[in-house]
Short mmCIF file of C-alpha atoms in Angstrom, two decimals:
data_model
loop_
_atom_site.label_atom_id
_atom_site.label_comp_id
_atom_site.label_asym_id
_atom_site.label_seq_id
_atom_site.Cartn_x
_atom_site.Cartn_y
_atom_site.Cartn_z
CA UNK A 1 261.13 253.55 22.03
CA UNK A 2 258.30 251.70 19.48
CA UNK A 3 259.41 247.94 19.34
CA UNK A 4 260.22 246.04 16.03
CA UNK A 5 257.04 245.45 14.36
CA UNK A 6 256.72 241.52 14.18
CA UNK A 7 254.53 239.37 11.42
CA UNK A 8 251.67 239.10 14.37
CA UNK A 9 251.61 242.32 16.72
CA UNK A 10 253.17 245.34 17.72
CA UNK A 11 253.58 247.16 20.65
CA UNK A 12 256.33 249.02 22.60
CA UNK A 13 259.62 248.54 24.72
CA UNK A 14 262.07 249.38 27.12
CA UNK A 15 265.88 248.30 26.40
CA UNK A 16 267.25 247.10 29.38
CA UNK A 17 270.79 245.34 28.06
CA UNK A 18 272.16 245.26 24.52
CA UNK A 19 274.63 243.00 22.74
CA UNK A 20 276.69 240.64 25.01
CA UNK A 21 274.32 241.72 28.11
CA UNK A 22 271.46 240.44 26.14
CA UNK A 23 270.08 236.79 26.55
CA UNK A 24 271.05 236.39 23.30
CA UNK A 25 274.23 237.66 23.94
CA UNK A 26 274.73 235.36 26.83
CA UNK A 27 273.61 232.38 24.72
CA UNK A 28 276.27 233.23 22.02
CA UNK A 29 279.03 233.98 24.74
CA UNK A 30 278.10 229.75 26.20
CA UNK A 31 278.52 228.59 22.34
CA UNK A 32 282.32 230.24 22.35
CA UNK A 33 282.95 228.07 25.09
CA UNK A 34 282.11 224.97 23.37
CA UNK A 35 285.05 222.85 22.57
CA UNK A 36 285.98 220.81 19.59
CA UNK A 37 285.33 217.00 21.32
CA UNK A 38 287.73 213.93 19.82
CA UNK A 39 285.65 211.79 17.63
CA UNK A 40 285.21 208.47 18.66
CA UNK A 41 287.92 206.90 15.74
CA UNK A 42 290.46 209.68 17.21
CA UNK A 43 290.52 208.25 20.65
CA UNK A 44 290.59 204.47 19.27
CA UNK A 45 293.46 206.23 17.04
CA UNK A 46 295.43 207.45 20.33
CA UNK A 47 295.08 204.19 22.32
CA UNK A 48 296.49 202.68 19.92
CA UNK A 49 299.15 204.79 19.57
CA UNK A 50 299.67 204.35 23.05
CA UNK A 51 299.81 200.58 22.90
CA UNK A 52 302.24 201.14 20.32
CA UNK A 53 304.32 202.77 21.59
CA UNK A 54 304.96 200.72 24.67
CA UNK A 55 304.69 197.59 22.66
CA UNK A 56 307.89 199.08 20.81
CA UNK A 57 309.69 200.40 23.44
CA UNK A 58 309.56 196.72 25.28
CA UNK A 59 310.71 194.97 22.28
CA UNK A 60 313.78 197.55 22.61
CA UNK A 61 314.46 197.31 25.68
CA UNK A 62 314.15 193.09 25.16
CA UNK A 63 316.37 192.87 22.26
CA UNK A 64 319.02 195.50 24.01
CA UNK A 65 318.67 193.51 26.98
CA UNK A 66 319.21 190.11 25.03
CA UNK A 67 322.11 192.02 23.10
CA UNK A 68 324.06 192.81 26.35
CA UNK A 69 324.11 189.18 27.77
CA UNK A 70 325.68 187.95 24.09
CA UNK A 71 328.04 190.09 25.11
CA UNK A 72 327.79 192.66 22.25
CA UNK A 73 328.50 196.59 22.05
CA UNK A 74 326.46 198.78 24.36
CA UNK A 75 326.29 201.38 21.41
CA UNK A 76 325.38 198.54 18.77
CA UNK A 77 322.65 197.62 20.95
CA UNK A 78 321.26 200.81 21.36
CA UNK A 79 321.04 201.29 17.55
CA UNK A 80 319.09 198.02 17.12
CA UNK A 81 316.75 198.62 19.65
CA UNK A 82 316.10 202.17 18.02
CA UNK A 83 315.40 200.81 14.43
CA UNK A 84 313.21 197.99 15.64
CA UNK A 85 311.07 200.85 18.00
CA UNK A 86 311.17 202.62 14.55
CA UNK A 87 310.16 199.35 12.50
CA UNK A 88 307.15 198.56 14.85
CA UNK A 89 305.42 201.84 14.32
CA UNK A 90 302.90 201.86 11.26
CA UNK A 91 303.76 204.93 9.44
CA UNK A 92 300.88 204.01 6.46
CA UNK A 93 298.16 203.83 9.14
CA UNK A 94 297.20 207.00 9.24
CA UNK A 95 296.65 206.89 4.87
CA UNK A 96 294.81 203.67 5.43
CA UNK A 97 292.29 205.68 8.07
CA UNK A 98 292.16 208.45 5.56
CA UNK A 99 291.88 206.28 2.47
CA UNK A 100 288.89 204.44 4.13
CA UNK A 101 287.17 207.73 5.38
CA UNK A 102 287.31 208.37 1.71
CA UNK A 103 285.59 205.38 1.04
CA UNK A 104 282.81 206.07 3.32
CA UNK A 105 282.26 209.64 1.72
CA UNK A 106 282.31 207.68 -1.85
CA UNK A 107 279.50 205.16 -0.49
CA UNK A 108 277.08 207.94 1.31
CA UNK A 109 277.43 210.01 -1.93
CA UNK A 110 276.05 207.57 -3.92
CA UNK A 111 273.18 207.85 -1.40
CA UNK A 112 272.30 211.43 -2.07
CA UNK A 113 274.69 212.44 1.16
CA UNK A 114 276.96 215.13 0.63
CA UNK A 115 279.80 215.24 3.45
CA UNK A 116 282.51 218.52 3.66
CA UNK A 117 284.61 216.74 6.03
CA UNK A 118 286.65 213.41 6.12
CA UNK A 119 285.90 212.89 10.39
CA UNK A 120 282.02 213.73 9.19
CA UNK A 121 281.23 209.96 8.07
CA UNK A 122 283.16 207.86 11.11
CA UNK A 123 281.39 210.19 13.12
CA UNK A 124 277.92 209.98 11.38
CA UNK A 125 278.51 206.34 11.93
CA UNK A 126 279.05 206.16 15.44
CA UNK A 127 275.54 208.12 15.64
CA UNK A 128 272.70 205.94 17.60
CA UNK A 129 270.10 208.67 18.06
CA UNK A 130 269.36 212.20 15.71
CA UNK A 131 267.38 214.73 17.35
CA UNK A 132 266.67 217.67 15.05
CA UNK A 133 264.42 219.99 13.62
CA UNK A 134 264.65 222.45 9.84
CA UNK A 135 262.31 224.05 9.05
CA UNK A 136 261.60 223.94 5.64
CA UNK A 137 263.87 220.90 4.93
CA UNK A 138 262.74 218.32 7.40
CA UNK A 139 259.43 220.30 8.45
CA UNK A 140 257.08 222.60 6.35
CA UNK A 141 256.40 225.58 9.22
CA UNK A 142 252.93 224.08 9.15
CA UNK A 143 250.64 223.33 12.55
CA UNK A 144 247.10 221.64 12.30
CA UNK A 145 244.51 221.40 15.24
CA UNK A 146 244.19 217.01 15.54
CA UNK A 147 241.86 217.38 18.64
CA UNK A 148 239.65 219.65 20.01
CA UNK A 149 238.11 218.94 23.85
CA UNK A 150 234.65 220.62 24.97
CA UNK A 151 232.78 219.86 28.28
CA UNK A 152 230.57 217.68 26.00
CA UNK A 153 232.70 215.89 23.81
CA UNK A 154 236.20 215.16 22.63
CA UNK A 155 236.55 215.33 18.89
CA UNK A 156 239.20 214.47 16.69
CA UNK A 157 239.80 216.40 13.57
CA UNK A 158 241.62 215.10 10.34
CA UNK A 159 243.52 216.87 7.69
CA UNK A 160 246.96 217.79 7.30
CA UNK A 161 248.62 221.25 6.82
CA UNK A 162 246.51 224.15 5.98
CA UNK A 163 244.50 222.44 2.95
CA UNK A 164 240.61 222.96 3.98
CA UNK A 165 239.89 218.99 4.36
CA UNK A 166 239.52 216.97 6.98
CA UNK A 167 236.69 215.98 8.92
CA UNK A 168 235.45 216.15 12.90
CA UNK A 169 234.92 212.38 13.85
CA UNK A 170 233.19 211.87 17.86
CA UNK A 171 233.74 207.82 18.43
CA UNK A 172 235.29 207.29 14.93
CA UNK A 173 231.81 208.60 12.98
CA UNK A 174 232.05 212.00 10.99
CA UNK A 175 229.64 214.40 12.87
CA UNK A 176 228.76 218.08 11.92
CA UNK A 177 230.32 220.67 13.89
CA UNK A 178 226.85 222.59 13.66
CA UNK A 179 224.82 219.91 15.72
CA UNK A 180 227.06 220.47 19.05
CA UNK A 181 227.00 223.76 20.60
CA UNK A 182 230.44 223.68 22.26
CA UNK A 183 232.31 222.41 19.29
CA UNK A 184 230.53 225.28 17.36
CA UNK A 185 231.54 228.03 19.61
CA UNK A 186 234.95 226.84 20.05
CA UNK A 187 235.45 227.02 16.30
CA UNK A 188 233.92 230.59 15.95
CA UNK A 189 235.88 231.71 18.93
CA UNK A 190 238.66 230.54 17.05
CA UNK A 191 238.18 232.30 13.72
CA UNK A 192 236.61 235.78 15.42
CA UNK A 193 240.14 235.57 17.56
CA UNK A 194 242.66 234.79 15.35
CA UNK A 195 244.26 237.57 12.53
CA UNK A 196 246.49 234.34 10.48
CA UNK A 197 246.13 234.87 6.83
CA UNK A 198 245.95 231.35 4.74
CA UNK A 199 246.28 232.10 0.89
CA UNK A 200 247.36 229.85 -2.09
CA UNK A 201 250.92 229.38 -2.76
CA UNK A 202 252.73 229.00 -6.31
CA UNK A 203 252.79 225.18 -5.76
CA UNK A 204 249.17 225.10 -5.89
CA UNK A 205 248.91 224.30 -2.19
CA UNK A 206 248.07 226.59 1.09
CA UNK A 207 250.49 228.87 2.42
CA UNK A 208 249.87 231.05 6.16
CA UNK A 209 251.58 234.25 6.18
CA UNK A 210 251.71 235.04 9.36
CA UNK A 211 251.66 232.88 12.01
CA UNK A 212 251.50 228.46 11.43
CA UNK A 213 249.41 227.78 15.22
CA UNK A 214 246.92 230.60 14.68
CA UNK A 215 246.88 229.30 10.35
CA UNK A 216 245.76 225.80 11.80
CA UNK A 217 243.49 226.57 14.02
CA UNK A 218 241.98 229.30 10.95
CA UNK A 219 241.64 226.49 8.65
CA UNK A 220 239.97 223.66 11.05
CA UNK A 221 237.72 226.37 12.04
CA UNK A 222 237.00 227.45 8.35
CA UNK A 223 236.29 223.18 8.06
CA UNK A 224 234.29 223.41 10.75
CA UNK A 225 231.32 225.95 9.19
CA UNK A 226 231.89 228.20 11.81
CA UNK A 227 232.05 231.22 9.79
CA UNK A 228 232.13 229.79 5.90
CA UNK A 229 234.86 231.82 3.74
CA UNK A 230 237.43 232.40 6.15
CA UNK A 231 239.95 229.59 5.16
CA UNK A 232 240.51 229.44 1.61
CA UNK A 233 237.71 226.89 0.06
CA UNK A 234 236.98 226.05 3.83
CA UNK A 235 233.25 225.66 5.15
CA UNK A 236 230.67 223.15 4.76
#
C-alpha cells in the first residue's frame, strides 16, 4: 500500500502491526501505567500526620494512666483521654496548606505564571533541574550549520536561524568560501542535495517549509556563494 506522503519524501510500505501492536501503541500502553507520585508537601503532610497521631494517642494513654492512679472512673478516664487525642489534632491545618498554596499561585501570577492546580506551585518549588523542549514556545523549529570541517580546514560559520547573514571565519578572520576548494564543494554539495524551501514569513523574517536541518544547511550554503539565489537574499 503507497505510504503517507510526508513534507520531505515519499515512498511505499508494508503494515506489519496496527494500533496497540504498534511502537506507538506500545509507548502509549507504558504511559497508562504511569502512576500519580505524592508530591513532596504530601509526604511531609503524612509524616506528620503520623507523628500526630502517636503524639496524641501517648498523651491519652498518659493522662488515662495518671487518671487511674488518682483513683478516678475507668469510663471518665477514657472520655478525657479521647477529647484530648481529639484536641491535639489540627483540624485548620489542612486550610492553612491550602490557603498558602493559594498564596503561591497569587505571587507566580503576578509573574506572568499561570498555574491550573493548587499542588502545581509546592511542586514547581521543590523543582532543582527543568529539562524540556516546545517547539514554537521555547524553540523556533529552526537549525543553523555553526561549523563546517574539510580535510583542509575547520571553519566556523555565524548567523542565526535561516536569515542569509553570517560569515565563514578560519582562525577568527572572515575568509571567502570561494578561495578554498573543499569548503566550496561542501557548500554546493549541500545546496545541489538538499530540496528545503526557505521563503519569507508574515513577520518579515525567514521561514523553511519543509524540513529545519536541510533549511540550515540551504541558507549557509546560499551565504556561502556556492550557487547565488538559492537562499532567499543569500550569496555573496
Amino acid at each position: 500500500m503507497p505510504a503517507q506522503r510526508s513534507s520531505t519524501a515519499g515512498g511505499w510500505g508494508v503494515v506489519v502491526a496496527t494500533g496497540m501492536e504498534t511502537e506507538f501503541g506500545k509507548i502509549a500502553g507504558l504511559s497508562q501505567l504511569v502512576t500519580a507520585e505524592a508530591t513532596p508537601l504530601s509526604r511531609q503532610m503524612d509524616v506528620l500526620g503520623r507523628d500526630i497521631g502517636f503524639i496524641a494517642l501517648g498523651i491519652a494513654a498518659l493522662a488515662v494512666v495518671v487518671g487511674l492512679l488518682q483513683e478516678r472512673g475507668l469510663l471518665e478516664m477514657f472520655l478525657v483521654g479521647v477529647s484530648l487525642a481529639v484536641a491535639v489534632i489540627p483540624e485548620g491545618l489542612p486550610a492553612v496548606v491550602t490557603l498558602t498554596l493559594a498564596i503561591g499561585i497569587k505571587t507566580m501570577m503576578q509573574k506572568n505564571c499561570l498555574i491550573r492546580r493548587l499542588p502545581a506551585s509546592e511542586t514547581l518549588g521543590a523543582v532543582s533541574v527543568i529539562c524540556t523542549d516546545k517547539t514554537g514556545t521555547l524553540t523556533r523549529n529552526e537549525m543553523a550549520v555553526v561549523r563546517v570541517k574539510t580535510p583542509g580546514a575547520e571553519v566556523t560559520v555565524t548567523g542565526t536561524g535561516y536569515a542569509p547573514e553570517g560569515e565563514f571565519l578560519l582562525d577568527g578572520r572572515a575568509i571567502d568560501p570561494g578561495d578554498y576548494p573543499g569548503l566550496r564543494q561542501f557548500l554546493r554539495a549541500v545546496l545541489l542535495c538538499n530540496h528545503a524551501t526557505i521563503a519569507h514569513d508574515g513577520d518579515g523574517g525567514m521561514a523553511d517549509l519543509r524540513d529545519p536541518d536541510r533549511g540550515g544547511a540551504r541558507c549557509r550554503g546560499g551565504e556561502g556563494g556556492a550557487l547565488p539565489g538559492r537562499c532567499p537574499g543569500g550569496g555573496r
